[in-house]
Backbone as JSON, one array per atom type, in Angstrom:
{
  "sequence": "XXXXXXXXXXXXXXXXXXXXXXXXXXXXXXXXXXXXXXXXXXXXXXXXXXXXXXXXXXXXXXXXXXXXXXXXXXXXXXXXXXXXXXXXXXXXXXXXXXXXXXXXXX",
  "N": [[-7.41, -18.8, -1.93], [-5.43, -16.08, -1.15], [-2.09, -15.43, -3.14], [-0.35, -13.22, -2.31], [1.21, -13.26, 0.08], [3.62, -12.41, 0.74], [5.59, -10.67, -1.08], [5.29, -8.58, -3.91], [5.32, -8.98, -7.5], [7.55, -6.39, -9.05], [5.64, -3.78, -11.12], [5.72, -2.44, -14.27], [6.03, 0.23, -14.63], [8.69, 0.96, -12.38], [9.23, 2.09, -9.1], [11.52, 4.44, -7.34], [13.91, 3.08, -5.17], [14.4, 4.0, -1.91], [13.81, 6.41, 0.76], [16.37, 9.0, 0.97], [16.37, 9.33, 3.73], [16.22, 6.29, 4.5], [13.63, 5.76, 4.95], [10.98, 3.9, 3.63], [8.62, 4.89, 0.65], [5.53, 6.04, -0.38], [4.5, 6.16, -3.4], [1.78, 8.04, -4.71], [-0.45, 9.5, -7.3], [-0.74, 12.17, -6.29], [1.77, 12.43, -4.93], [4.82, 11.71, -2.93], [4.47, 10.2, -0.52], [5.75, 9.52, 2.93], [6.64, 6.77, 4.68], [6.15, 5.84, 7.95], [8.11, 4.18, 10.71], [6.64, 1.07, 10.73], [4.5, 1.43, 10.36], [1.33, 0.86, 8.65], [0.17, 1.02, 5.22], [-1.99, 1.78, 4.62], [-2.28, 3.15, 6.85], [0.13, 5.22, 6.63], [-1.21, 7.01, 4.11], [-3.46, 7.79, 5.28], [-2.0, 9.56, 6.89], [-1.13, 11.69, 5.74], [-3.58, 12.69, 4.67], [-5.36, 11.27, 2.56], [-8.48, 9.65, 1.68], [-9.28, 6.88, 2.29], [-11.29, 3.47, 1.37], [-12.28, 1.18, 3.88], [-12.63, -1.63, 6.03], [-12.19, -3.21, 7.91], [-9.05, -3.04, 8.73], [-7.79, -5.28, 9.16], [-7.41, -6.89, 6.83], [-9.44, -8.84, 6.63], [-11.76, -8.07, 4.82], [-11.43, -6.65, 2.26], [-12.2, -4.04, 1.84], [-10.44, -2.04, 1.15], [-8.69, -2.84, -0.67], [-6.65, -1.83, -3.58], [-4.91, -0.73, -6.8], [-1.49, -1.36, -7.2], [0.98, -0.64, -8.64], [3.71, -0.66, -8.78], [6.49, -2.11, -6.9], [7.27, -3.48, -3.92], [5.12, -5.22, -1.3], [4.72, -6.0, 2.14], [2.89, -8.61, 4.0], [2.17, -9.19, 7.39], [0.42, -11.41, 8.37], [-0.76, -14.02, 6.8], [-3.86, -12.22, 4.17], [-7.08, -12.85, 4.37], [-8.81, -11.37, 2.37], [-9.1, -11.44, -0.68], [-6.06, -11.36, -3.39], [-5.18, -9.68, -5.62], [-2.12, -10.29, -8.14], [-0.76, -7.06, -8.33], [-2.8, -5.5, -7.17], [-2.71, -4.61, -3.64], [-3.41, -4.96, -0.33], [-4.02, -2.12, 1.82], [-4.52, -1.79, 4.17], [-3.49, -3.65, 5.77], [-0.75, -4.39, 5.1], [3.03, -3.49, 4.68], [4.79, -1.12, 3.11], [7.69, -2.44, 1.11], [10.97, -0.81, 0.43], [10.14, 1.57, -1.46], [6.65, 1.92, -2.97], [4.62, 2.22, -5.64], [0.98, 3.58, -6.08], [-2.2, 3.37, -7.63], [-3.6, 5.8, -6.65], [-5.7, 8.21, -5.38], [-6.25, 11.36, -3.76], [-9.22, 12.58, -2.15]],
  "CA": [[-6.5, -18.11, -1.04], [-4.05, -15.34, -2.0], [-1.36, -15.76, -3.81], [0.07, -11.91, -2.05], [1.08, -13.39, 1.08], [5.04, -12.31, 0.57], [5.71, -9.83, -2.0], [5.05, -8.62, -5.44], [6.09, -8.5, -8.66], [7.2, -4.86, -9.78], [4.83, -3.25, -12.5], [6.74, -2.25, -15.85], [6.75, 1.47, -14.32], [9.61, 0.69, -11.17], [9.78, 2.99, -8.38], [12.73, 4.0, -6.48], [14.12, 2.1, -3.75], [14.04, 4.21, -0.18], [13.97, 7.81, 0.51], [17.7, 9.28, 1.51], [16.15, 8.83, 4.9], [15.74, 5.26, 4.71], [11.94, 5.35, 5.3], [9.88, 3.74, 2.85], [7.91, 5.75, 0.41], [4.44, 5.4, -1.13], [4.12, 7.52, -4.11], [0.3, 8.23, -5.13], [-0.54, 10.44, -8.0], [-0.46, 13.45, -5.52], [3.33, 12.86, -4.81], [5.6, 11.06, -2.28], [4.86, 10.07, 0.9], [6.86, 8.9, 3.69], [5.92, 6.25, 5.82], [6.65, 5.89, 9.4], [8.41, 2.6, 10.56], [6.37, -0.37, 11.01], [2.96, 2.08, 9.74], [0.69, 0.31, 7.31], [0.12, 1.7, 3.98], [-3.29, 2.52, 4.95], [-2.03, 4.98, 7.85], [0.43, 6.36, 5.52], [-2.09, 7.5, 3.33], [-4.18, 8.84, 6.78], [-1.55, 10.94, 8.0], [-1.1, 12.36, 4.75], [-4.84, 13.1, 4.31], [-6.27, 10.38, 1.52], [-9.51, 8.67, 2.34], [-9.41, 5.08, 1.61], [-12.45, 3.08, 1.89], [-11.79, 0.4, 4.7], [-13.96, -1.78, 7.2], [-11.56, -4.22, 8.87], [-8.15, -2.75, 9.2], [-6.88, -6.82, 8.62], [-7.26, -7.91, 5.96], [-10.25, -9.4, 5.78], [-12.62, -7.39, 3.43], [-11.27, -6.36, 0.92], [-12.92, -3.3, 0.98], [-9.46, -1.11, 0.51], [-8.18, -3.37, -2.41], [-5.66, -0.62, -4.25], [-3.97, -1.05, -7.59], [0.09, -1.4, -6.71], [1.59, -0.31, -9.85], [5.4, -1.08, -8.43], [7.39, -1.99, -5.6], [6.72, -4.36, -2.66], [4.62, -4.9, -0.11], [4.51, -7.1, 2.75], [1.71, -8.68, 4.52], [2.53, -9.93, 8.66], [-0.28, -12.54, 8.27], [-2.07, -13.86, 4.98], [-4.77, -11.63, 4.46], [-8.17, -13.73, 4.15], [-9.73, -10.98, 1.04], [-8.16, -12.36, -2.23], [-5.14, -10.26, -3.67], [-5.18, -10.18, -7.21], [-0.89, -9.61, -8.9], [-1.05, -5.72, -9.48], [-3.21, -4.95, -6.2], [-2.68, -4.77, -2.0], [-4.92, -4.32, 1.03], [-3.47, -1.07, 2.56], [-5.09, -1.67, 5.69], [-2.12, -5.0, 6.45], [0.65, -4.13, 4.46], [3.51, -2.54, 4.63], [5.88, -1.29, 1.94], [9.38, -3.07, 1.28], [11.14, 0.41, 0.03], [9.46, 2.8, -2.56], [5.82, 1.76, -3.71], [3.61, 3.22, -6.51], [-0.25, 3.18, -5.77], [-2.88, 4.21, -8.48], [-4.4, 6.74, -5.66], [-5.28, 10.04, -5.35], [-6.75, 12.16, -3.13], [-10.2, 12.7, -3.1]],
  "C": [[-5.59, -17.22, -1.87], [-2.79, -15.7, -2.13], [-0.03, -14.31, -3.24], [0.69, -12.15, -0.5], [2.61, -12.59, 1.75], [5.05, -10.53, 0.26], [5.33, -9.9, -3.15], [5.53, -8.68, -6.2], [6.4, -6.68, -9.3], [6.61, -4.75, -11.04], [6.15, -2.92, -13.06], [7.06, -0.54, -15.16], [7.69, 1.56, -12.8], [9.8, 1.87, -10.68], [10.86, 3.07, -7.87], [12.85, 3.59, -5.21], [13.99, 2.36, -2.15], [14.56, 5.96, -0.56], [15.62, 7.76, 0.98], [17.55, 9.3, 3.12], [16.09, 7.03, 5.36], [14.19, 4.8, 4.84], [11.19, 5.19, 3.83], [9.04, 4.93, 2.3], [6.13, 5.16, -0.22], [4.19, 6.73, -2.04], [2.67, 7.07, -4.54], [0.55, 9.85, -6.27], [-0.62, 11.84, -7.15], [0.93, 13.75, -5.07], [3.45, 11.59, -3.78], [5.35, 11.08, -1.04], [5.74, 9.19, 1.62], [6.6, 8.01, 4.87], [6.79, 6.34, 7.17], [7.28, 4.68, 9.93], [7.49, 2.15, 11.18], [4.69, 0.2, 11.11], [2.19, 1.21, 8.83], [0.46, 0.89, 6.42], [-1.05, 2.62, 4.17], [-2.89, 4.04, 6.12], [-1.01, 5.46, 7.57], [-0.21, 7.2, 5.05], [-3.12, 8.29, 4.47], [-3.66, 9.67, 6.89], [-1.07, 11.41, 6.64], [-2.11, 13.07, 3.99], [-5.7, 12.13, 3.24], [-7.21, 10.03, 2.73], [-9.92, 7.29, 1.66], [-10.96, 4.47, 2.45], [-12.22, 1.81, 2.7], [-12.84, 0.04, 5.74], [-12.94, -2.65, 8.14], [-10.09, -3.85, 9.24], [-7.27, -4.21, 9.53], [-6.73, -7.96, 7.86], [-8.63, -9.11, 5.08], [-11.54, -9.65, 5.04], [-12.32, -7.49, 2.7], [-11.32, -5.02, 0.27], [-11.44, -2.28, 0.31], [-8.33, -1.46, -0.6], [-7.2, -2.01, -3.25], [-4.34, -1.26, -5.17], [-2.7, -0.64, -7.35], [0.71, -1.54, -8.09], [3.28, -0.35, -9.88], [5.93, -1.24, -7.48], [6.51, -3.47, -5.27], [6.02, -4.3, -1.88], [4.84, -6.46, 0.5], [3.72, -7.49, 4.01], [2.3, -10.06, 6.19], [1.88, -10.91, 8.62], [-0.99, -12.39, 7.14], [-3.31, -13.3, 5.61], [-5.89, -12.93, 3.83], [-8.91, -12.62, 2.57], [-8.56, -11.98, 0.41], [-7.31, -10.98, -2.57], [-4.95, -11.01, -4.76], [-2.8, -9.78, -6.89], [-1.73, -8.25, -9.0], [-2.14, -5.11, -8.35], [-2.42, -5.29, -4.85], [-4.06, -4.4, -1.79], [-4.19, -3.34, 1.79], [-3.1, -1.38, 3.63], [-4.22, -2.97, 6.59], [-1.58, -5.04, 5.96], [1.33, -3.28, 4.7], [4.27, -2.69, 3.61], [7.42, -1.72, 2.25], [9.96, -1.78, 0.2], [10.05, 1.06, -0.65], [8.24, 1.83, -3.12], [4.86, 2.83, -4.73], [2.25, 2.65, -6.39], [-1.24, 4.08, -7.16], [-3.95, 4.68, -7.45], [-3.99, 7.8, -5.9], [-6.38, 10.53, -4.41], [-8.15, 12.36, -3.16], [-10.79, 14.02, -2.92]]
}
């Protein structure tokens, strides 16, 4: 079972904490997005144009697995894939302020 059910540990490179709007960000090597309240990471990254690879939208594939290089996330029900430290599942998380994702565009 995962060990991701909460929150994470921040990576060594720490993002910042909330936009001057208050809304959660998700930075990806393409820049800063802005989530929407109570959006999942995964449809962040939608309405911003990425294409993540995804089959279940809860958690319990795996297939959108995504290295989380800082910040928080937090998951409404344990997800059934496995969550390594240092990844999420997009597709049932949301961010707790400012996350960094090793994504990019494709």
């Amino acid at each position: 079972m995962s060990d991701a059910t909460g929150t994470l540990t921040p990576a060594p490179h720490a993002a910042p904490a909330k936009s001057e709007t208050g809304a959660p960000q998700v930075h990806t090597r393409d820049g800063v997005l802005h989530a929407h309240p109570g959006e999942s990471v995964l449809e962040t990254l939608e309405r911003h144009g990425h294409h993540v690879e995804f089959q279940c939208r809860s958690g319990y594939c795996g297939a959108c697995r995504t290295p989380l290089l800082a910040g928080k996330v937090h998951y409404a029900a344990v997800p059934l894939a496995f969550v390594s430290q240092g990844e999420c599942l997009p597709c049932c998380c949301k961010p707790v302020g400012a996350i960094r994702l090793d994504i990019k565009k494709d």
